[in-house]
Short mmCIF file of C-alpha atoms in Angstrom, two decimals:
data_model
loop_
_atom_site.label_atom_id
_atom_site.label_comp_id
_atom_site.label_asym_id
_atom_site.label_seq_id
_atom_site.Cartn_x
_atom_site.Cartn_y
_atom_site.Cartn_z
CA UNK A 222 -14.55 64.89 -96.80
CA UNK A 223 -15.80 61.58 -95.37
CA UNK A 224 -19.40 62.84 -95.56
CA UNK A 225 -19.04 63.68 -99.24
CA UNK A 226 -17.48 60.30 -100.00
CA UNK A 227 -20.29 58.57 -98.13
CA UNK A 228 -22.82 60.70 -100.04
CA UNK A 229 -21.23 59.68 -103.33
CA UNK A 230 -21.36 56.03 -102.25
CA UNK A 231 -25.07 56.43 -101.39
CA UNK A 232 -25.71 58.12 -104.74
CA UNK A 233 -24.13 55.22 -106.63
CA UNK A 234 -26.07 52.76 -104.47
CA UNK A 235 -29.32 54.58 -105.28
CA UNK A 236 -28.50 54.56 -108.98
CA UNK A 237 -27.71 50.85 -108.72
CA UNK A 238 -31.14 50.25 -107.13
CA UNK A 239 -32.80 52.13 -110.00
CA UNK A 240 -30.82 50.15 -112.59
CA UNK A 241 -31.52 46.85 -110.83
CA UNK A 242 -35.24 47.63 -110.59
CA UNK A 243 -35.38 48.31 -114.31
CA UNK A 244 -33.76 44.92 -114.98
CA UNK A 245 -36.62 43.03 -113.31
CA UNK A 246 -38.80 41.26 -115.86
CA UNK A 247 -42.02 39.47 -114.97
CA UNK A 248 -43.91 37.56 -117.62
CA UNK A 249 -47.27 38.11 -115.95
CA UNK A 250 -48.84 41.01 -114.10
CA UNK A 251 -49.89 40.21 -110.57
CA UNK A 252 -49.70 43.70 -109.13
CA UNK A 253 -50.63 47.04 -110.73
CA UNK A 254 -47.26 48.51 -109.77
CA UNK A 255 -45.25 45.36 -110.41
CA UNK A 256 -42.03 44.26 -108.75
CA UNK A 257 -40.07 47.17 -110.25
CA UNK A 258 -41.75 49.81 -108.10
CA UNK A 259 -40.03 49.23 -104.77
CA UNK A 260 -36.38 49.13 -105.87
CA UNK A 261 -36.87 52.06 -108.25
CA UNK A 262 -38.68 54.14 -105.60
CA UNK A 263 -36.04 53.27 -102.99
CA UNK A 264 -33.29 54.16 -105.47
CA UNK A 265 -34.86 57.52 -106.31
CA UNK A 266 -35.33 58.44 -102.65
CA UNK A 267 -31.80 57.29 -101.77
CA UNK A 268 -30.32 59.24 -104.68
CA UNK A 269 -32.14 62.43 -103.71
CA UNK A 270 -31.07 62.13 -100.09
CA UNK A 271 -27.49 61.36 -101.17
CA UNK A 272 -27.38 64.62 -103.12
CA UNK A 273 -28.41 66.46 -99.93
CA UNK A 274 -25.62 64.68 -98.04
CA UNK A 275 -23.10 65.68 -100.71
CA UNK A 276 -24.26 69.32 -100.79
CA UNK A 277 -24.61 69.77 -97.01
CA UNK A 278 -21.52 67.84 -95.95
CA UNK A 279 -20.12 68.77 -92.56
CA UNK A 280 -17.09 67.62 -90.69
CA UNK A 281 -17.63 64.09 -89.45
CA UNK A 282 -15.71 62.22 -86.82
CA UNK A 283 -15.46 58.52 -86.36
CA UNK A 284 -17.21 56.99 -83.35
CA UNK A 285 -15.31 55.78 -80.32
CA UNK A 286 -13.37 52.55 -80.69
CA UNK A 287 -15.76 50.79 -78.28
CA UNK A 288 -18.72 51.69 -80.51
CA UNK A 289 -16.93 50.39 -83.61
CA UNK A 290 -16.18 47.09 -81.84
CA UNK A 291 -19.85 46.72 -80.82
CA UNK A 292 -20.98 47.50 -84.36
CA UNK A 293 -18.53 44.95 -85.76
CA UNK A 294 -19.77 42.30 -83.32
CA UNK A 295 -23.37 42.94 -84.38
CA UNK A 296 -22.42 42.58 -88.05
CA UNK A 297 -20.68 39.27 -87.26
CA UNK A 298 -23.75 38.11 -85.31
CA UNK A 299 -26.02 38.96 -88.25
CA UNK A 300 -23.83 36.96 -90.63
CA UNK A 301 -23.88 34.00 -88.24
CA UNK A 302 -27.66 34.40 -87.91
CA UNK A 303 -28.07 34.24 -91.66
CA UNK A 304 -25.83 31.18 -91.93
CA UNK A 305 -27.61 29.28 -89.12
CA UNK A 306 -31.18 30.36 -89.88
CA UNK A 307 -32.22 27.19 -91.74
CA UNK A 308 -30.16 24.83 -89.59
CA UNK A 309 -31.27 26.06 -86.16
CA UNK A 310 -34.68 27.29 -87.24
CA UNK A 311 -36.29 30.67 -86.72
CA UNK A 312 -37.01 30.48 -83.00
CA UNK A 313 -33.60 29.30 -81.84
CA UNK A 314 -31.48 31.41 -84.20
CA UNK A 315 -33.51 34.55 -83.50
CA UNK A 316 -33.39 33.90 -79.77
CA UNK A 317 -29.61 33.52 -79.84
CA UNK A 318 -29.23 36.68 -81.94
CA UNK A 319 -31.43 38.76 -79.63
CA UNK A 320 -29.68 37.38 -76.54
CA UNK A 321 -26.20 38.35 -77.73
CA UNK A 322 -27.28 41.76 -79.05
CA UNK A 323 -28.95 42.43 -75.70
CA UNK A 324 -25.70 41.52 -73.95
CA UNK A 325 -23.74 43.83 -76.27
CA UNK A 326 -26.02 46.67 -75.19
CA UNK A 327 -25.25 45.90 -71.52
CA UNK A 328 -28.34 43.88 -70.73
CA UNK A 329 -28.11 41.57 -67.75
CA UNK A 330 -28.21 37.84 -68.57
CA UNK A 331 -31.77 37.36 -67.27
CA UNK A 332 -32.97 40.46 -69.14
CA UNK A 333 -31.27 39.27 -72.33
CA UNK A 334 -32.77 35.80 -71.99
CA UNK A 335 -36.28 37.12 -71.40
CA UNK A 336 -35.94 39.52 -74.35
CA UNK A 337 -34.69 36.67 -76.56
CA UNK A 338 -37.58 34.38 -75.64
CA UNK A 339 -40.22 37.11 -75.81
CA UNK A 340 -39.11 38.64 -79.09
CA UNK A 341 -38.53 35.38 -80.94
CA UNK A 342 -41.90 33.93 -79.90
CA UNK A 343 -43.78 37.17 -80.61
CA UNK A 344 -42.24 37.62 -84.04
CA UNK A 345 -42.82 33.93 -84.82
CA UNK A 346 -46.50 34.26 -83.97
CA UNK A 347 -46.84 37.42 -86.05
CA UNK A 348 -45.19 35.90 -89.12
CA UNK A 349 -46.61 32.37 -88.95
CA UNK A 350 -50.14 33.13 -87.75
CA UNK A 351 -51.04 36.64 -88.84
CA UNK A 352 -48.95 36.95 -92.01
CA UNK A 353 -48.98 33.20 -92.83
CA UNK A 354 -45.27 33.21 -93.71
CA UNK A 355 -43.69 29.78 -93.32
CA UNK A 356 -40.61 29.96 -91.11
CA UNK A 357 -37.98 27.21 -90.88
CA UNK A 358 -38.22 24.82 -87.96
CA UNK A 359 -34.57 23.86 -88.29
CA UNK A 360 -32.95 20.95 -90.01
CA UNK A 361 -31.38 19.77 -86.75
CA UNK A 362 -34.84 19.34 -85.25
CA UNK A 363 -36.35 17.65 -88.28
CA UNK A 364 -33.44 15.18 -88.42
CA UNK A 365 -33.69 14.55 -84.66
CA UNK A 366 -37.42 13.91 -84.91
CA UNK A 367 -37.05 11.77 -88.02
CA UNK A 368 -39.45 13.95 -90.00
CA UNK A 369 -38.70 15.11 -93.50
#
């Protein structure tokens, strides 16, 4: 029963993606497919897969309590990450996120620290240098340095 309910939820989510994609209006064309393509395509794929989940539903059991606690902690960490992203900047907030997620998955402190440093620096280099995406430095650092 839980699988069917989840499938119905996914079906409505897919339909919402399709509806939301159709609501996008752009006054100029900068891409042959336009901004509507991705949400509509994602909604169609999600809706099709949701129908398969509804049709082929099997008995599902909830994960162990320990797994649910870990999942809840990760969700809380992601919310905190989103809230502190501009304040702490990309490098520090991503490093803290990776460190705590590594610890949740039983990483030793030194392993978690090295993963946090390595991943945050690598992803920063990829986004800022290769993809030329500006990432926030952090308002606490700009106010400390006196820069605006």
